[in-house]
Amino acid sequence: MTGVSADTARAPRIVVLAGGVGGSKFVVGVREAARRRWPDTAGGTRAEITVIANTGDDLWLSGLRLQPDVDSMIYALAGVNDTERGWGRAGESERVAAELHAWGAGWPWFTLGDLDLGAHIARTGWLRDGATVTEVVDRLASRWPLGVRLLPMTDAEVDTHVTTDQGRMHFQEWWTRHRAALPAHGFDWPGIAHAEPAPGVREALAAADVILFAPSNPVVSLGPILAVPGIADAVRTASAAVVGVSPIIAGAPVRGMADACLAAVGLAATADAVGRHYGARARGGLLDTWLLAEEDASLADGLESTGLRAPVHPLWMRDLDGAVALAAAAFDSAALDSATLDSATTAPFAVDSASNGLAVHDLTQKS
């Protein structure tokens, strides 16, 4: 499309699928990169950013509803997160957690900060008053000017469970208590087959100019989002370019223990294995482009033979500038330029209905 000036073109609609600390860092980079590229007069951005957050690792504990990924996203965007620990609030104290443990309540290996407990109490009260998860997330996010619209993946409770040799347990027990050291045989989200995308999720994906897969754990962060019926199909049929960022660099996860999750579903902890797992939309998968780290440049040709574009770029987000550069690379990979955006719509992306897409069982059991 030509003949549209940068001054009169609308700013892009950006949708990010994200979970975990890595996803939060990436979303902060997306917001800042959009502010620099499409600034408004108030110091923000004209771009419309929607984040679809993982709620698969939510849980009930001591009568409170916890949403670790949602809270990490809010705290990071608000600038009140603990950057040293990588989770929770800055300046946190833990007096209430100590008292709970003294009573033998909760999990002694799962610490809740006092400030964080304030969010959990507020959330639980609103839920018990009849608010939906979407309404609660909106209320929590409204405390600070986040600069993005934050949506949960679903309003349903679909907490992640892990099957191990020691039995079936909540994901948080396997991840936090056992540090993923117990070999996992699969992951499941009870009730997810009957869940629906949260209000606004389908609409955001359909209206997007670019859809970004954050460098989040592909099994337990992005996996639950894509397992909600209707979301993967909405990504496949979106008119937007779909760009993913590898969470694996040089055969190791950027953060956390994603390699243990990948092993449980029969995948190697390599950037090309994860890229092939998502697959190319041209062949029934989910992505158009898969950003590789410089350390994995040798994998690009093999991935491109599967129908994926595989540009190489520095993927480390060691500071804000690194996250901004990564987000900008994702924008560029989607040819996202304000001078090419106006009110015209793009034809829906063509999907080969005869090819196999990313199925829910691919994420929940070993192949």
Tab-separated table of C-alpha atoms in Angstrom:
chain	number	residue	atom	x	y	z
A	1	MET	CA	0.000	0.000	0.000
A	2	THR	CA	1.440	3.355	-0.958
A	3	GLY	CA	0.505	7.000	-0.804
A	4	VAL	CA	-0.199	7.062	2.952
A	5	SER	CA	1.849	9.560	4.918
A	6	ALA	CA	3.323	8.695	8.309
A	7	ASP	CA	1.465	11.670	9.777
A	8	THR	CA	-2.004	10.545	8.660
A	9	ALA	CA	-1.627	6.762	8.865
A	10	ARG	CA	-3.053	5.108	11.929
A	11	ALA	CA	-0.663	3.515	14.384
A	12	PRO	CA	-0.570	-0.275	14.496
A	13	ARG	CA	-2.570	-2.681	16.597
A	14	ILE	CA	-0.095	-4.982	18.308
A	15	VAL	CA	-1.121	-8.174	20.096
A	16	VAL	CA	1.317	-10.110	22.285
A	17	LEU	CA	0.818	-13.612	23.673
A	18	ALA	CA	2.915	-13.802	26.824
A	19	GLY	CA	3.533	-15.407	30.163
A	20	GLY	CA	6.275	-15.564	32.759
A	21	VAL	CA	9.069	-13.164	33.590
A	22	GLY	CA	10.563	-13.333	30.086
A	23	GLY	CA	7.191	-12.448	28.619
A	24	SER	CA	6.898	-9.486	30.982
A	25	LYS	CA	10.320	-8.162	29.986
A	26	PHE	CA	9.430	-8.498	26.327
A	27	VAL	CA	6.110	-6.663	26.736
A	28	VAL	CA	7.889	-3.779	28.479
A	29	GLY	CA	10.225	-3.667	25.476
A	30	VAL	CA	7.286	-3.719	23.059
A	31	ARG	CA	5.655	-0.795	24.844
A	32	GLU	CA	8.848	1.274	24.812
A	33	ALA	CA	9.694	0.394	21.201
A	34	ALA	CA	6.170	1.443	20.194
A	35	ARG	CA	6.532	4.684	22.154
A	36	ARG	CA	9.724	5.527	20.298
A	37	ARG	CA	8.364	4.573	16.883
A	38	TRP	CA	4.766	5.846	17.189
A	39	PRO	CA	4.816	8.477	19.975
A	40	ASP	CA	1.761	10.391	21.113
A	41	THR	CA	1.690	13.891	22.584
A	42	ALA	CA	1.446	12.619	26.173
A	43	GLY	CA	4.693	10.656	26.257
A	44	GLY	CA	3.085	7.334	25.397
A	45	THR	CA	2.361	5.672	22.081
A	46	ARG	CA	-0.379	5.873	19.487
A	47	ALA	CA	-0.035	2.147	18.930
A	48	GLU	CA	-2.721	-0.050	20.469
A	49	ILE	CA	-1.051	-2.834	22.440
A	50	THR	CA	-3.053	-5.793	23.732
A	51	VAL	CA	-1.410	-8.479	25.852
A	52	ILE	CA	-3.090	-11.870	26.144
A	53	ALA	CA	-1.686	-13.279	29.378
A	54	ASN	CA	-1.306	-16.878	30.470
A	55	THR	CA	-3.575	-17.890	33.350
A	56	GLY	CA	-2.654	-21.567	33.229
A	57	ASP	CA	-0.400	-21.335	36.280
A	58	ASP	CA	-3.089	-19.740	38.462
A	59	LEU	CA	-3.921	-21.467	41.725
A	60	TRP	CA	-5.863	-21.364	44.979
A	61	LEU	CA	-3.718	-21.153	48.122
A	62	SER	CA	-4.896	-20.473	51.679
A	63	GLY	CA	-8.276	-19.458	50.292
A	64	LEU	CA	-6.791	-16.879	47.903
A	65	ARG	CA	-6.716	-16.870	44.119
A	66	LEU	CA	-3.213	-16.271	42.758
A	67	GLN	CA	-2.373	-15.303	39.165
A	68	PRO	CA	1.432	-15.287	38.970
A	69	ASP	CA	1.803	-14.426	35.286
A	70	VAL	CA	-0.860	-11.711	35.317
A	71	ASP	CA	0.696	-10.116	38.386
A	72	SER	CA	4.217	-10.301	36.942
A	73	MET	CA	2.961	-8.528	33.838
A	74	ILE	CA	1.225	-5.772	35.828
A	75	TYR	CA	4.161	-5.204	38.172
A	76	ALA	CA	6.698	-5.078	35.319
A	77	LEU	CA	4.639	-2.625	33.262
A	78	ALA	CA	4.005	-0.496	36.354
A	79	GLY	CA	7.711	-0.488	37.226
A	80	VAL	CA	7.105	-1.870	40.725
A	81	ASN	CA	8.525	-5.365	40.147
A	82	ASP	CA	11.487	-6.820	42.014
A	83	THR	CA	14.135	-6.917	39.296
A	84	GLU	CA	16.683	-8.692	41.512
A	85	ARG	CA	14.534	-11.705	42.379
A	86	GLY	CA	12.781	-11.569	39.035
A	87	TRP	CA	9.297	-11.917	40.516
A	88	GLY	CA	7.029	-10.132	43.004
A	89	ARG	CA	7.012	-6.530	44.162
A	90	ALA	CA	10.001	-4.334	44.896
A	91	GLY	CA	10.514	-3.476	48.576
A	92	GLU	CA	8.566	-6.547	49.616
A	93	SER	CA	8.253	-7.912	53.154
A	94	GLU	CA	7.090	-11.358	54.217
A	95	ARG	CA	5.614	-11.049	57.715
A	96	VAL	CA	2.232	-12.493	56.772
A	97	ALA	CA	3.832	-15.458	54.996
A	98	ALA	CA	5.899	-16.206	58.096
A	99	GLU	CA	2.761	-16.108	60.221
A	100	LEU	CA	0.916	-18.415	57.829
A	101	HIS	CA	3.799	-20.865	57.981
A	102	ALA	CA	3.778	-20.678	61.787
A	103	TRP	CA	0.141	-21.782	61.650
A	104	GLY	CA	1.027	-24.593	59.271
A	105	ALA	CA	-1.024	-22.984	56.515
A	106	GLY	CA	-0.200	-22.738	52.829
A	107	TRP	CA	2.967	-24.162	51.324
A	108	PRO	CA	6.195	-23.515	53.290
A	109	TRP	CA	8.168	-23.507	50.037
A	110	PHE	CA	5.900	-20.954	48.340
A	111	THR	CA	6.404	-17.496	49.787
A	112	LEU	CA	3.801	-14.763	49.388
A	113	GLY	CA	4.979	-11.198	49.892
A	114	ASP	CA	2.869	-8.818	51.945
A	115	LEU	CA	2.339	-6.376	49.066
A	116	ASP	CA	1.577	-9.249	46.729
A	117	LEU	CA	-0.957	-10.579	49.229
A	118	GLY	CA	-2.825	-7.297	48.926
A	119	ALA	CA	-3.408	-8.050	45.244
A	120	HIS	CA	-4.462	-11.635	46.003
A	121	ILE	CA	-6.947	-10.517	48.665
A	122	ALA	CA	-8.430	-7.864	46.373
A	123	ARG	CA	-8.694	-10.361	43.510
A	124	THR	CA	-10.311	-13.032	45.634
A	125	GLY	CA	-12.842	-10.628	47.073
A	126	TRP	CA	-13.877	-9.392	43.646
A	127	LEU	CA	-14.172	-12.941	42.323
A	128	ARG	CA	-16.328	-13.978	45.276
A	129	ASP	CA	-18.493	-10.904	44.672
A	130	GLY	CA	-19.203	-12.243	41.192
A	131	ALA	CA	-16.689	-10.428	38.974
A	132	THR	CA	-15.208	-12.329	36.049
A	133	VAL	CA	-11.486	-12.912	35.683
A	134	THR	CA	-11.431	-10.364	32.842
A	135	GLU	CA	-13.104	-7.753	35.053
A	136	VAL	CA	-10.706	-8.478	37.906
A	137	VAL	CA	-7.622	-8.205	35.681
A	138	ASP	CA	-8.936	-4.900	34.358
A	139	ARG	CA	-9.420	-3.576	37.900
A	140	LEU	CA	-5.945	-4.645	38.971
A	141	ALA	CA	-4.366	-3.179	35.827
A	142	SER	CA	-6.176	0.134	36.279
A	143	ARG	CA	-4.134	1.010	39.368
A	144	TRP	CA	-1.196	2.121	37.219
A	145	PRO	CA	-0.998	3.634	33.698
A	146	LEU	CA	0.338	0.484	32.030
A	147	GLY	CA	0.044	1.674	28.438
A	148	VAL	CA	-1.359	-1.672	27.272
A	149	ARG	CA	-4.661	-3.497	27.423
A	150	LEU	CA	-4.192	-6.652	29.478
A	151	LEU	CA	-6.519	-9.600	28.854
A	152	PRO	CA	-6.491	-13.043	30.483
A	153	MET	CA	-6.564	-15.922	28.023
A	154	THR	CA	-9.875	-17.168	29.476
A	155	ASP	CA	-12.278	-16.513	32.328
A	156	ALA	CA	-12.344	-20.234	33.145
A	157	GLU	CA	-10.167	-21.902	35.787
A	158	VAL	CA	-7.749	-24.136	33.884
A	159	ASP	CA	-4.869	-24.572	36.331
A	160	THR	CA	-1.896	-26.557	35.024
A	161	HIS	CA	-1.208	-30.008	36.459
A	162	VAL	CA	1.842	-32.168	35.915
A	163	THR	CA	2.047	-35.959	35.840
A	164	THR	CA	5.232	-37.361	37.421
A	165	ASP	CA	6.460	-40.665	38.885
A	166	GLN	CA	5.389	-39.295	42.275
A	167	GLY	CA	1.863	-38.676	41.068
A	168	ARG	CA	-0.048	-35.747	39.679
A	169	MET	CA	0.554	-32.302	41.177
A	170	HIS	CA	-0.126	-28.636	40.539
A	171	PHE	CA	2.391	-27.019	38.235
A	172	GLN	CA	3.537	-24.623	40.969
A	173	GLU	CA	4.494	-27.532	43.215
A	174	TRP	CA	6.498	-29.169	40.450
A	175	TRP	CA	8.093	-25.881	39.364
A	176	THR	CA	8.734	-24.130	42.684
A	177	ARG	CA	9.100	-26.925	45.217
A	178	HIS	CA	10.818	-29.521	43.030
A	179	ARG	CA	12.465	-27.042	40.639
A	180	ALA	CA	11.277	-29.232	37.749
A	181	ALA	CA	13.711	-31.940	38.870
A	182	LEU	CA	11.015	-34.633	38.863
A	183	PRO	CA	10.739	-35.972	35.311
A	184	ALA	CA	7.374	-34.881	33.938
A	185	HIS	CA	5.347	-37.180	31.702
A	186	GLY	CA	2.837	-34.570	30.584
A	187	PHE	CA	0.857	-31.455	31.394
A	188	ASP	CA	-2.877	-30.954	31.419
A	189	TRP	CA	-5.363	-28.188	32.120
A	190	PRO	CA	-8.582	-29.696	33.508
A	191	GLY	CA	-11.604	-28.118	31.865
A	192	ILE	CA	-9.724	-26.349	29.098
A	193	ALA	CA	-11.555	-28.250	26.372
A	194	HIS	CA	-14.727	-26.453	27.463
A	195	ALA	CA	-13.111	-23.058	28.114
A	196	GLU	CA	-13.642	-20.050	25.876
A	197	PRO	CA	-11.314	-17.167	25.053
A	198	ALA	CA	-11.837	-14.222	27.390
A	199	PRO	CA	-13.982	-11.388	26.027
A	200	GLY	CA	-11.950	-9.332	23.575
A	201	VAL	CA	-9.334	-11.974	22.780
A	202	ARG	CA	-10.727	-13.120	19.435
A	203	GLU	CA	-11.511	-9.545	18.444
A	204	ALA	CA	-7.989	-8.358	19.267
A	205	LEU	CA	-6.423	-11.136	17.198
A	206	ALA	CA	-8.731	-10.467	14.255
A	207	ALA	CA	-8.003	-6.722	14.254
A	208	ALA	CA	-4.240	-6.985	14.829
A	209	ASP	CA	-1.589	-5.679	12.460
A	210	VAL	CA	0.987	-7.948	14.078
A	211	ILE	CA	0.738	-10.836	16.531
A	212	LEU	CA	3.832	-11.517	18.610
A	213	PHE	CA	4.707	-14.697	20.513
A	214	ALA	CA	6.876	-13.535	23.421
A	215	PRO	CA	9.980	-15.581	24.307
A	216	SER	CA	7.936	-17.380	26.958
A	217	ASN	CA	7.958	-21.063	27.879
A	218	PRO	CA	6.285	-22.734	24.870
A	219	VAL	CA	4.720	-25.519	26.944
A	220	VAL	CA	3.437	-23.946	30.171
A	221	SER	CA	3.221	-20.237	29.291
A	222	LEU	CA	2.165	-20.014	25.646
A	223	GLY	CA	0.941	-23.608	25.509
A	224	PRO	CA	-2.111	-22.981	27.725
A	225	ILE	CA	-3.050	-19.838	25.784
A	226	LEU	CA	-2.989	-21.729	22.488
A	227	ALA	CA	-4.857	-24.679	24.024
A	228	VAL	CA	-7.928	-22.549	24.785
A	229	PRO	CA	-10.354	-23.571	22.018
A	230	GLY	CA	-10.513	-20.919	19.331
A	231	ILE	CA	-7.297	-19.034	20.071
A	232	ALA	CA	-4.923	-21.053	17.877
A	233	ASP	CA	-7.447	-20.943	15.040
A	234	ALA	CA	-7.794	-17.168	15.461
A	235	VAL	CA	-4.015	-16.848	15.127
A	236	ARG	CA	-3.937	-19.078	12.044
A	237	THR	CA	-6.633	-17.124	10.239
A	238	ALA	CA	-5.575	-13.617	11.314
A	239	SER	CA	-4.690	-11.132	8.595
A	240	ALA	CA	-1.757	-9.945	10.714
A	241	ALA	CA	1.793	-11.168	10.403
A	242	VAL	CA	2.649	-13.582	13.234
A	243	VAL	CA	6.177	-13.318	14.641
A	244	GLY	CA	7.616	-15.500	17.391
A	245	VAL	CA	10.769	-14.986	19.436
A	246	SER	CA	12.767	-18.036	20.437
A	247	PRO	CA	13.054	-18.607	24.214
A	248	ILE	CA	15.984	-20.952	23.532
A	249	ILE	CA	19.490	-19.679	22.836
A	250	ALA	CA	22.360	-22.023	21.981
A	251	GLY	CA	20.477	-25.078	23.202
A	252	ALA	CA	19.469	-23.691	26.596
A	253	PRO	CA	16.421	-21.827	27.890
A	254	VAL	CA	16.920	-18.103	28.393
A	255	ARG	CA	15.261	-18.350	31.787
A	256	GLY	CA	13.768	-20.992	34.028
A	257	MET	CA	13.545	-24.692	33.317
A	258	ALA	CA	11.839	-24.790	29.951
A	259	ASP	CA	14.081	-27.674	28.898
A	260	ALA	CA	12.347	-29.933	31.444
A	261	CYS	CA	8.956	-28.910	30.045
A	262	LEU	CA	10.072	-29.496	26.463
A	263	ALA	CA	11.442	-32.936	27.332
A	264	ALA	CA	8.058	-33.883	28.783
A	265	VAL	CA	6.367	-33.286	25.423
A	266	GLY	CA	9.097	-34.942	23.389
A	267	LEU	CA	10.884	-31.827	22.165
A	268	ALA	CA	14.577	-31.003	22.218
A	269	ALA	CA	15.597	-27.759	23.923
A	270	THR	CA	16.724	-26.144	20.684
A	271	ALA	CA	15.483	-23.071	18.875
A	272	ASP	CA	14.669	-24.983	15.709
A	273	ALA	CA	12.724	-27.697	17.557
A	274	VAL	CA	10.487	-25.081	19.166
A	275	GLY	CA	10.070	-23.235	15.878
A	276	ARG	CA	9.021	-26.441	14.123
A	277	HIS	CA	6.674	-27.182	17.028
A	278	TYR	CA	4.765	-23.959	16.376
A	279	GLY	CA	5.070	-24.482	12.643
A	280	ALA	CA	4.602	-22.234	9.627
A	281	ARG	CA	1.125	-20.859	8.908
A	282	ALA	CA	1.653	-21.572	5.238
A	283	ARG	CA	1.627	-25.255	6.223
A	284	GLY	CA	-1.087	-25.173	8.875
A	285	GLY	CA	1.032	-23.983	11.810
A	286	LEU	CA	0.976	-20.722	13.703
A	287	LEU	CA	3.923	-18.527	12.708
A	288	ASP	CA	5.167	-16.601	9.710
A	289	THR	CA	8.500	-15.638	11.266
A	290	TRP	CA	10.639	-17.150	14.032
A	291	LEU	CA	13.371	-14.868	15.384
A	292	LEU	CA	16.591	-16.739	16.124
A	293	ALA	CA	19.503	-15.681	18.299
A	294	GLU	CA	22.844	-14.965	16.693
A	295	GLU	CA	24.174	-18.063	18.434
A	296	ASP	CA	21.672	-20.149	16.455
A	297	ALA	CA	22.252	-18.648	13.019
A	298	SER	CA	23.214	-22.059	11.618
A	299	LEU	CA	19.637	-23.249	12.175
A	300	ALA	CA	18.053	-20.627	9.931
A	301	ASP	CA	18.267	-22.493	6.613
A	302	GLY	CA	16.673	-25.620	8.052
A	303	LEU	CA	13.796	-23.637	9.519
A	304	GLU	CA	13.217	-21.716	6.312
A	305	SER	CA	12.873	-25.023	4.463
A	306	THR	CA	9.771	-25.648	6.620
A	307	GLY	CA	8.128	-22.421	5.429
A	308	LEU	CA	9.194	-20.196	8.329
A	309	ARG	CA	11.164	-16.998	7.871
A	310	ALA	CA	14.043	-17.203	10.342
A	311	PRO	CA	15.894	-13.883	10.670
A	312	VAL	CA	18.771	-13.712	13.129
A	313	HIS	CA	18.978	-11.036	15.813
A	314	PRO	CA	20.426	-10.571	19.335
A	315	LEU	CA	17.765	-12.002	21.665
A	316	TRP	CA	19.191	-11.298	25.115
A	317	MET	CA	17.103	-8.814	27.116
A	318	ARG	CA	19.672	-7.845	29.722
A	319	ASP	CA	18.286	-4.303	30.019
A	320	LEU	CA	15.521	-2.121	28.625
A	321	ASP	CA	17.480	-1.208	25.509
A	322	GLY	CA	17.969	-4.903	24.740
A	323	ALA	CA	14.243	-5.559	25.112
A	324	VAL	CA	13.439	-2.532	22.942
A	325	ALA	CA	15.847	-3.660	20.221
A	326	LEU	CA	14.277	-7.119	20.242
A	327	ALA	CA	10.753	-5.704	19.999
A	328	ALA	CA	11.850	-3.413	17.163
A	329	ALA	CA	13.307	-6.416	15.341
A	330	ALA	CA	9.947	-8.168	15.691
A	331	PHE	CA	8.185	-5.093	14.282
A	332	ASP	CA	10.606	-4.975	11.373
A	333	SER	CA	10.159	-8.693	10.697
A	334	ALA	CA	6.441	-7.997	10.278
A	335	ALA	CA	7.187	-4.987	8.038
A	336	LEU	CA	5.292	-2.945	10.611
A	337	ASP	CA	5.661	0.640	9.467
A	338	SER	CA	3.210	3.420	10.282
A	339	ALA	CA	3.450	4.651	6.692
A	340	THR	CA	1.836	1.424	5.496
A	341	LEU	CA	-1.122	1.471	7.865
A	342	ASP	CA	-4.464	3.030	7.102
A	343	SER	CA	-8.066	2.012	7.580
A	344	ALA	CA	-7.971	-0.554	4.795
A	345	THR	CA	-8.194	-4.206	5.736
A	346	THR	CA	-6.035	-7.045	4.533
A	347	ALA	CA	-7.372	-10.267	3.088
A	348	PRO	CA	-7.443	-13.118	5.621
A	349	PHE	CA	-4.358	-15.282	5.696
A	350	ALA	CA	-4.816	-18.424	3.626
A	351	VAL	CA	-4.414	-21.660	5.565
A	352	ASP	CA	-3.943	-25.033	3.956
A	353	SER	CA	-6.803	-26.974	5.533
A	354	ALA	CA	-5.259	-30.277	4.497
A	355	SER	CA	-2.158	-29.780	6.629
A	356	ASN	CA	-1.857	-30.431	10.315
A	357	GLY	CA	-1.714	-27.530	12.755
A	358	LEU	CA	-0.559	-27.342	16.345
A	359	ALA	CA	-2.918	-29.624	18.257
A	360	VAL	CA	-3.626	-29.447	21.978
A	361	HIS	CA	-2.277	-32.945	22.535
A	362	ASP	CA	1.097	-31.846	21.170
A	363	LEU	CA	1.483	-29.754	24.321
A	364	THR	CA	0.097	-32.151	26.899
A	365	GLN	CA	1.773	-35.492	26.410
A	366	LYS	CA	4.880	-37.103	25.055
A	367	SER	CA	4.882	-38.020	21.404
